Amino acid sequence: MSQLTDDELMSRLARGDQRAFAELFERHAGKILGYACRLVGDKAKAEDVSQDVWLKIVKAAPSYSGSGHFIAWAYTLTRNRALNVIRNAKRLDEAIAVGGGEEGMDIPDREELEVKVMNLAEVERVKQEIDKLPDAQRVALVTWLTEDMTYDELAAHMDTSVSAVKSLLFRARRSLEEALGEGS
């Protein structure tokens, strides 16, 4: 079955062939999970996103158009689900901040924080600054950096124009340079 294209496997999945699902999962589960993890920044949340995406893939199999771009479609499902998770987490954080829900949080003491390696602190700082970017800029930047896509591929993946992708990437890089340059 490994010689079949993704579209052929989706067609078989639509007819109830579980081996087709197993083959698709084997081919793409790692990519989808990795992409979700880079977007949401948390492995447990990424696993939930990935599981939701695979459920959507199974449910959508009968209506899948078979356009030859299964992985781009799966990445779009992943991106959309990840953005929903990010938005919901931001709403929860805002609700906790308003409600003063910090009681009972385990906060490391100063000595523990000072023990951290400087490079790890810088990596964390970059991650934090990336997390502060608007959703579209963050998705464009993370996808472009981690998936090795061209501007054209990224534009198709994000369902936007090449000029919009270039603009998003330019603004994201400029924002990061400004934020990271202030403390350096």
PDB file of C-alpha atoms in Angstrom:
ATOM      1  CA  MET A   1       0.000   0.000   0.000  1.00  0.00           C
ATOM      2  CA  SER A   2       3.008   2.284   0.410  1.00  0.00           C
ATOM      3  CA  GLN A   3       3.096   3.056  -3.339  1.00  0.00           C
ATOM      4  CA  LEU A   4      -0.318   4.725  -3.159  1.00  0.00           C
ATOM      5  CA  THR A   5      -0.512   8.503  -3.098  1.00  0.00           C
ATOM      6  CA  ASP A   6      -2.007  10.316  -0.146  1.00  0.00           C
ATOM      7  CA  ASP A   7      -5.076  11.123  -2.238  1.00  0.00           C
ATOM      8  CA  GLU A   8      -5.549   7.455  -3.111  1.00  0.00           C
ATOM      9  CA  LEU A   9      -5.230   6.565   0.556  1.00  0.00           C
ATOM     10  CA  MET A  10      -7.853   9.193   1.431  1.00  0.00           C
ATOM     11  CA  SER A  11     -10.166   7.670  -1.164  1.00  0.00           C
ATOM     12  CA  ARG A  12      -9.693   4.248   0.417  1.00  0.00           C
ATOM     13  CA  LEU A  13     -10.189   5.705   3.877  1.00  0.00           C
ATOM     14  CA  ALA A  14     -13.491   7.192   2.691  1.00  0.00           C
ATOM     15  CA  ARG A  15     -14.563   3.633   1.823  1.00  0.00           C
ATOM     16  CA  GLY A  16     -13.643   2.459   5.329  1.00  0.00           C
ATOM     17  CA  ASP A  17     -10.189   0.986   4.692  1.00  0.00           C
ATOM     18  CA  GLN A  18      -8.432   1.233   8.072  1.00  0.00           C
ATOM     19  CA  ARG A  19      -5.109   0.185   6.545  1.00  0.00           C
ATOM     20  CA  ALA A  20      -5.264   3.368   4.470  1.00  0.00           C
ATOM     21  CA  PHE A  21      -5.627   5.399   7.664  1.00  0.00           C
ATOM     22  CA  ALA A  22      -2.703   3.530   9.229  1.00  0.00           C
ATOM     23  CA  GLU A  23      -0.532   4.312   6.201  1.00  0.00           C
ATOM     24  CA  LEU A  24      -1.459   8.018   6.220  1.00  0.00           C
ATOM     25  CA  PHE A  25      -0.846   8.181   9.945  1.00  0.00           C
ATOM     26  CA  GLU A  26       2.539   6.489   9.610  1.00  0.00           C
ATOM     27  CA  ARG A  27       3.569   8.888   6.839  1.00  0.00           C
ATOM     28  CA  HIS A  28       2.449  12.141   8.403  1.00  0.00           C
ATOM     29  CA  ALA A  29       1.807  11.840  12.165  1.00  0.00           C
ATOM     30  CA  GLY A  30       5.290  13.049  13.097  1.00  0.00           C
ATOM     31  CA  LYS A  31       5.093  16.048  10.776  1.00  0.00           C
ATOM     32  CA  ILE A  32       1.663  17.070  12.041  1.00  0.00           C
ATOM     33  CA  LEU A  33       2.628  16.646  15.690  1.00  0.00           C
ATOM     34  CA  GLY A  34       5.892  18.539  15.185  1.00  0.00           C
ATOM     35  CA  TYR A  35       4.133  21.397  13.438  1.00  0.00           C
ATOM     36  CA  ALA A  36       1.475  21.570  16.161  1.00  0.00           C
ATOM     37  CA  CYS A  37       4.166  21.550  18.844  1.00  0.00           C
ATOM     38  CA  ARG A  38       6.015  24.440  17.210  1.00  0.00           C
ATOM     39  CA  LEU A  39       2.797  26.437  16.973  1.00  0.00           C
ATOM     40  CA  VAL A  40       1.410  25.884  20.477  1.00  0.00           C
ATOM     41  CA  GLY A  41       4.766  25.471  22.233  1.00  0.00           C
ATOM     42  CA  ASP A  42       3.577  22.671  24.513  1.00  0.00           C
ATOM     43  CA  LYS A  43       3.839  18.951  23.750  1.00  0.00           C
ATOM     44  CA  ALA A  44       0.678  17.924  25.616  1.00  0.00           C
ATOM     45  CA  LYS A  45      -1.391  20.595  23.860  1.00  0.00           C
ATOM     46  CA  ALA A  46       0.224  19.670  20.545  1.00  0.00           C
ATOM     47  CA  GLU A  47      -0.765  16.032  21.054  1.00  0.00           C
ATOM     48  CA  ASP A  48      -4.360  17.147  21.630  1.00  0.00           C
ATOM     49  CA  VAL A  49      -4.229  19.299  18.489  1.00  0.00           C
ATOM     50  CA  SER A  50      -2.778  16.417  16.489  1.00  0.00           C
ATOM     51  CA  GLN A  51      -5.451  14.020  17.729  1.00  0.00           C
ATOM     52  CA  ASP A  52      -8.184  16.502  16.793  1.00  0.00           C
ATOM     53  CA  VAL A  53      -6.653  16.902  13.331  1.00  0.00           C
ATOM     54  CA  TRP A  54      -6.601  13.148  12.728  1.00  0.00           C
ATOM     55  CA  LEU A  55     -10.250  12.919  13.795  1.00  0.00           C
ATOM     56  CA  LYS A  56     -11.095  15.686  11.321  1.00  0.00           C
ATOM     57  CA  ILE A  57      -9.156  13.886   8.592  1.00  0.00           C
ATOM     58  CA  VAL A  58     -11.159  10.696   9.162  1.00  0.00           C
ATOM     59  CA  LYS A  59     -14.472  12.571   9.266  1.00  0.00           C
ATOM     60  CA  ALA A  60     -13.605  14.586   6.151  1.00  0.00           C
ATOM     61  CA  ALA A  61     -12.404  11.597   4.109  1.00  0.00           C
ATOM     62  CA  PRO A  62     -15.729  11.107   2.245  1.00  0.00           C
ATOM     63  CA  SER A  63     -15.759  14.743   1.105  1.00  0.00           C
ATOM     64  CA  TYR A  64     -11.997  15.170   0.570  1.00  0.00           C
ATOM     65  CA  SER A  65     -11.445  16.751  -2.854  1.00  0.00           C
ATOM     66  CA  GLY A  66      -8.244  14.892  -3.691  1.00  0.00           C
ATOM     67  CA  SER A  67      -6.445  17.927  -5.027  1.00  0.00           C
ATOM     68  CA  GLY A  68      -3.025  16.327  -4.608  1.00  0.00           C
ATOM     69  CA  HIS A  69      -2.050  18.438  -1.625  1.00  0.00           C
ATOM     70  CA  PHE A  70      -2.977  16.246   1.341  1.00  0.00           C
ATOM     71  CA  ILE A  71      -0.155  17.434   3.587  1.00  0.00           C
ATOM     72  CA  ALA A  72      -0.864  21.120   2.876  1.00  0.00           C
ATOM     73  CA  TRP A  73      -4.522  20.480   3.728  1.00  0.00           C
ATOM     74  CA  ALA A  74      -3.521  18.606   6.905  1.00  0.00           C
ATOM     75  CA  TYR A  75      -1.181  21.460   7.884  1.00  0.00           C
ATOM     76  CA  THR A  76      -4.032  23.923   7.381  1.00  0.00           C
ATOM     77  CA  LEU A  77      -6.246  21.844   9.686  1.00  0.00           C
ATOM     78  CA  THR A  78      -3.384  21.750  12.193  1.00  0.00           C
ATOM     79  CA  ARG A  79      -2.758  25.486  11.996  1.00  0.00           C
ATOM     80  CA  ASN A  80      -6.443  26.308  12.455  1.00  0.00           C
ATOM     81  CA  ARG A  81      -6.832  23.980  15.435  1.00  0.00           C
ATOM     82  CA  ALA A  82      -3.591  25.249  17.001  1.00  0.00           C
ATOM     83  CA  LEU A  83      -4.720  28.864  16.642  1.00  0.00           C
ATOM     84  CA  ASN A  84      -7.979  27.975  18.409  1.00  0.00           C
ATOM     85  CA  VAL A  85      -6.002  26.401  21.258  1.00  0.00           C
ATOM     86  CA  ILE A  86      -3.758  29.484  21.491  1.00  0.00           C
ATOM     87  CA  ARG A  87      -6.761  31.830  21.532  1.00  0.00           C
ATOM     88  CA  ASN A  88      -8.515  29.765  24.202  1.00  0.00           C
ATOM     89  CA  ALA A  89      -5.349  29.715  26.335  1.00  0.00           C
ATOM     90  CA  LYS A  90      -5.051  33.509  26.052  1.00  0.00           C
ATOM     91  CA  ARG A  91      -8.680  33.881  27.152  1.00  0.00           C
ATOM     92  CA  LEU A  92      -8.039  31.592  30.121  1.00  0.00           C
ATOM     93  CA  ASP A  93      -4.899  33.542  31.076  1.00  0.00           C
ATOM     94  CA  GLU A  94      -6.877  36.779  30.910  1.00  0.00           C
ATOM     95  CA  ALA A  95      -9.650  35.306  33.064  1.00  0.00           C
ATOM     96  CA  ILE A  96      -7.123  34.114  35.654  1.00  0.00           C
ATOM     97  CA  ALA A  97      -5.414  37.525  35.672  1.00  0.00           C
ATOM     98  CA  VAL A  98      -8.740  39.277  36.203  1.00  0.00           C
ATOM     99  CA  GLY A  99      -9.772  36.778  38.884  1.00  0.00           C
ATOM    100  CA  GLY A 100      -6.444  36.873  40.690  1.00  0.00           C
ATOM    101  CA  GLY A 101      -5.924  33.131  40.304  1.00  0.00           C
ATOM    102  CA  GLU A 102      -2.235  33.081  41.202  1.00  0.00           C
ATOM    103  CA  GLU A 103      -2.735  31.497  44.642  1.00  0.00           C
ATOM    104  CA  GLY A 104      -1.220  28.056  44.865  1.00  0.00           C
ATOM    105  CA  MET A 105       1.127  28.510  41.909  1.00  0.00           C
ATOM    106  CA  ASP A 106       4.555  26.944  42.339  1.00  0.00           C
ATOM    107  CA  ILE A 107       6.973  29.771  41.582  1.00  0.00           C
ATOM    108  CA  PRO A 108      10.692  28.939  41.618  1.00  0.00           C
ATOM    109  CA  ASP A 109      12.846  30.966  43.986  1.00  0.00           C
ATOM    110  CA  ARG A 110      15.581  33.350  42.873  1.00  0.00           C
ATOM    111  CA  GLU A 111      18.419  30.867  43.383  1.00  0.00           C
ATOM    112  CA  GLU A 112      16.781  28.321  41.091  1.00  0.00           C
ATOM    113  CA  LEU A 113      16.368  30.931  38.388  1.00  0.00           C
ATOM    114  CA  GLU A 114      19.994  32.059  38.655  1.00  0.00           C
ATOM    115  CA  VAL A 115      21.185  28.485  38.084  1.00  0.00           C
ATOM    116  CA  LYS A 116      19.794  28.443  34.534  1.00  0.00           C
ATOM    117  CA  VAL A 117      22.255  28.569  31.678  1.00  0.00           C
ATOM    118  CA  MET A 118      22.429  31.907  29.841  1.00  0.00           C
ATOM    119  CA  ASN A 119      21.843  30.362  26.404  1.00  0.00           C
ATOM    120  CA  LEU A 120      18.675  28.675  27.620  1.00  0.00           C
ATOM    121  CA  ALA A 121      17.453  31.992  28.966  1.00  0.00           C
ATOM    122  CA  GLU A 122      18.056  33.619  25.585  1.00  0.00           C
ATOM    123  CA  VAL A 123      16.215  30.819  23.762  1.00  0.00           C
ATOM    124  CA  GLU A 124      13.308  31.237  26.148  1.00  0.00           C
ATOM    125  CA  ARG A 125      13.362  34.992  25.570  1.00  0.00           C
ATOM    126  CA  VAL A 126      13.147  34.463  21.806  1.00  0.00           C
ATOM    127  CA  LYS A 127      10.247  32.039  22.297  1.00  0.00           C
ATOM    128  CA  GLN A 128       8.460  34.574  24.474  1.00  0.00           C
ATOM    129  CA  GLU A 129       8.914  37.300  21.903  1.00  0.00           C
ATOM    130  CA  ILE A 130       7.647  34.985  19.149  1.00  0.00           C
ATOM    131  CA  ASP A 131       4.607  34.200  21.317  1.00  0.00           C
ATOM    132  CA  LYS A 132       3.890  37.948  21.547  1.00  0.00           C
ATOM    133  CA  LEU A 133       3.668  38.303  17.756  1.00  0.00           C
ATOM    134  CA  PRO A 134       0.195  38.576  16.223  1.00  0.00           C
ATOM    135  CA  ASP A 135      -1.160  35.144  15.249  1.00  0.00           C
ATOM    136  CA  ALA A 136      -0.663  35.540  11.493  1.00  0.00           C
ATOM    137  CA  GLN A 137       2.937  36.763  11.891  1.00  0.00           C
ATOM    138  CA  ARG A 138       3.768  33.984  14.359  1.00  0.00           C
ATOM    139  CA  VAL A 139       2.286  31.255  12.145  1.00  0.00           C
ATOM    140  CA  ALA A 140       4.063  32.603   9.060  1.00  0.00           C
ATOM    141  CA  LEU A 141       7.424  32.879  10.823  1.00  0.00           C
ATOM    142  CA  VAL A 142       7.296  29.519  12.615  1.00  0.00           C
ATOM    143  CA  THR A 143       6.092  27.702   9.510  1.00  0.00           C
ATOM    144  CA  TRP A 144       8.674  29.371   7.281  1.00  0.00           C
ATOM    145  CA  LEU A 145      11.523  28.590   9.687  1.00  0.00           C
ATOM    146  CA  THR A 146      10.561  25.028  10.544  1.00  0.00           C
ATOM    147  CA  GLU A 147       8.947  23.629   7.409  1.00  0.00           C
ATOM    148  CA  ASP A 148      11.502  24.927   4.885  1.00  0.00           C
ATOM    149  CA  MET A 149       8.795  26.309   2.592  1.00  0.00           C
ATOM    150  CA  THR A 150       9.252  28.803  -0.205  1.00  0.00           C
ATOM    151  CA  TYR A 151       7.218  32.007  -0.157  1.00  0.00           C
ATOM    152  CA  ASP A 152       4.885  30.485  -2.764  1.00  0.00           C
ATOM    153  CA  GLU A 153       4.364  27.315  -0.716  1.00  0.00           C
ATOM    154  CA  LEU A 154       3.809  29.302   2.458  1.00  0.00           C
ATOM    155  CA  ALA A 155       1.288  31.548   0.696  1.00  0.00           C
ATOM    156  CA  ALA A 156      -0.635  28.482  -0.517  1.00  0.00           C
ATOM    157  CA  HIS A 157      -0.426  26.937   2.943  1.00  0.00           C
ATOM    158  CA  MET A 158      -1.755  30.094   4.595  1.00  0.00           C
ATOM    159  CA  ASP A 159      -4.298  30.735   1.834  1.00  0.00           C
ATOM    160  CA  THR A 160      -2.959  34.219   1.127  1.00  0.00           C
ATOM    161  CA  SER A 161      -0.795  36.024  -1.419  1.00  0.00           C
ATOM    162  CA  VAL A 162       2.989  35.874  -1.693  1.00  0.00           C
ATOM    163  CA  SER A 163       3.205  39.609  -1.007  1.00  0.00           C
ATOM    164  CA  ALA A 164       1.141  39.158   2.175  1.00  0.00           C
ATOM    165  CA  VAL A 165       3.496  36.383   3.314  1.00  0.00           C
ATOM    166  CA  LYS A 166       6.549  38.558   2.646  1.00  0.00           C
ATOM    167  CA  SER A 167       4.945  41.398   4.577  1.00  0.00           C
ATOM    168  CA  LEU A 168       4.065  39.129   7.524  1.00  0.00           C
ATOM    169  CA  LEU A 169       7.607  37.753   7.648  1.00  0.00           C
ATOM    170  CA  PHE A 170       9.159  41.221   7.365  1.00  0.00           C
ATOM    171  CA  ARG A 171       7.011  42.582  10.202  1.00  0.00           C
ATOM    172  CA  ALA A 172       7.659  39.511  12.363  1.00  0.00           C
ATOM    173  CA  ARG A 173      11.430  39.745  11.895  1.00  0.00           C
ATOM    174  CA  ARG A 174      11.411  43.500  12.504  1.00  0.00           C
ATOM    175  CA  SER A 175       9.377  43.068  15.708  1.00  0.00           C
ATOM    176  CA  LEU A 176      11.748  40.373  16.951  1.00  0.00           C
ATOM    177  CA  GLU A 177      14.836  42.436  16.133  1.00  0.00           C
ATOM    178  CA  GLU A 178      13.412  45.435  17.988  1.00  0.00           C
ATOM    179  CA  ALA A 179      12.353  43.399  21.017  1.00  0.00           C
ATOM    180  CA  LEU A 180      15.553  41.386  21.263  1.00  0.00           C
ATOM    181  CA  GLY A 181      17.831  44.295  20.404  1.00  0.00           C
ATOM    182  CA  GLU A 182      16.651  46.337  23.375  1.00  0.00           C
ATOM    183  CA  GLY A 183      18.077  43.946  25.943  1.00  0.00           C
ATOM    184  CA  SER A 184      21.281  43.044  24.094  1.00  0.00           C
TER     185      SER A 184
END
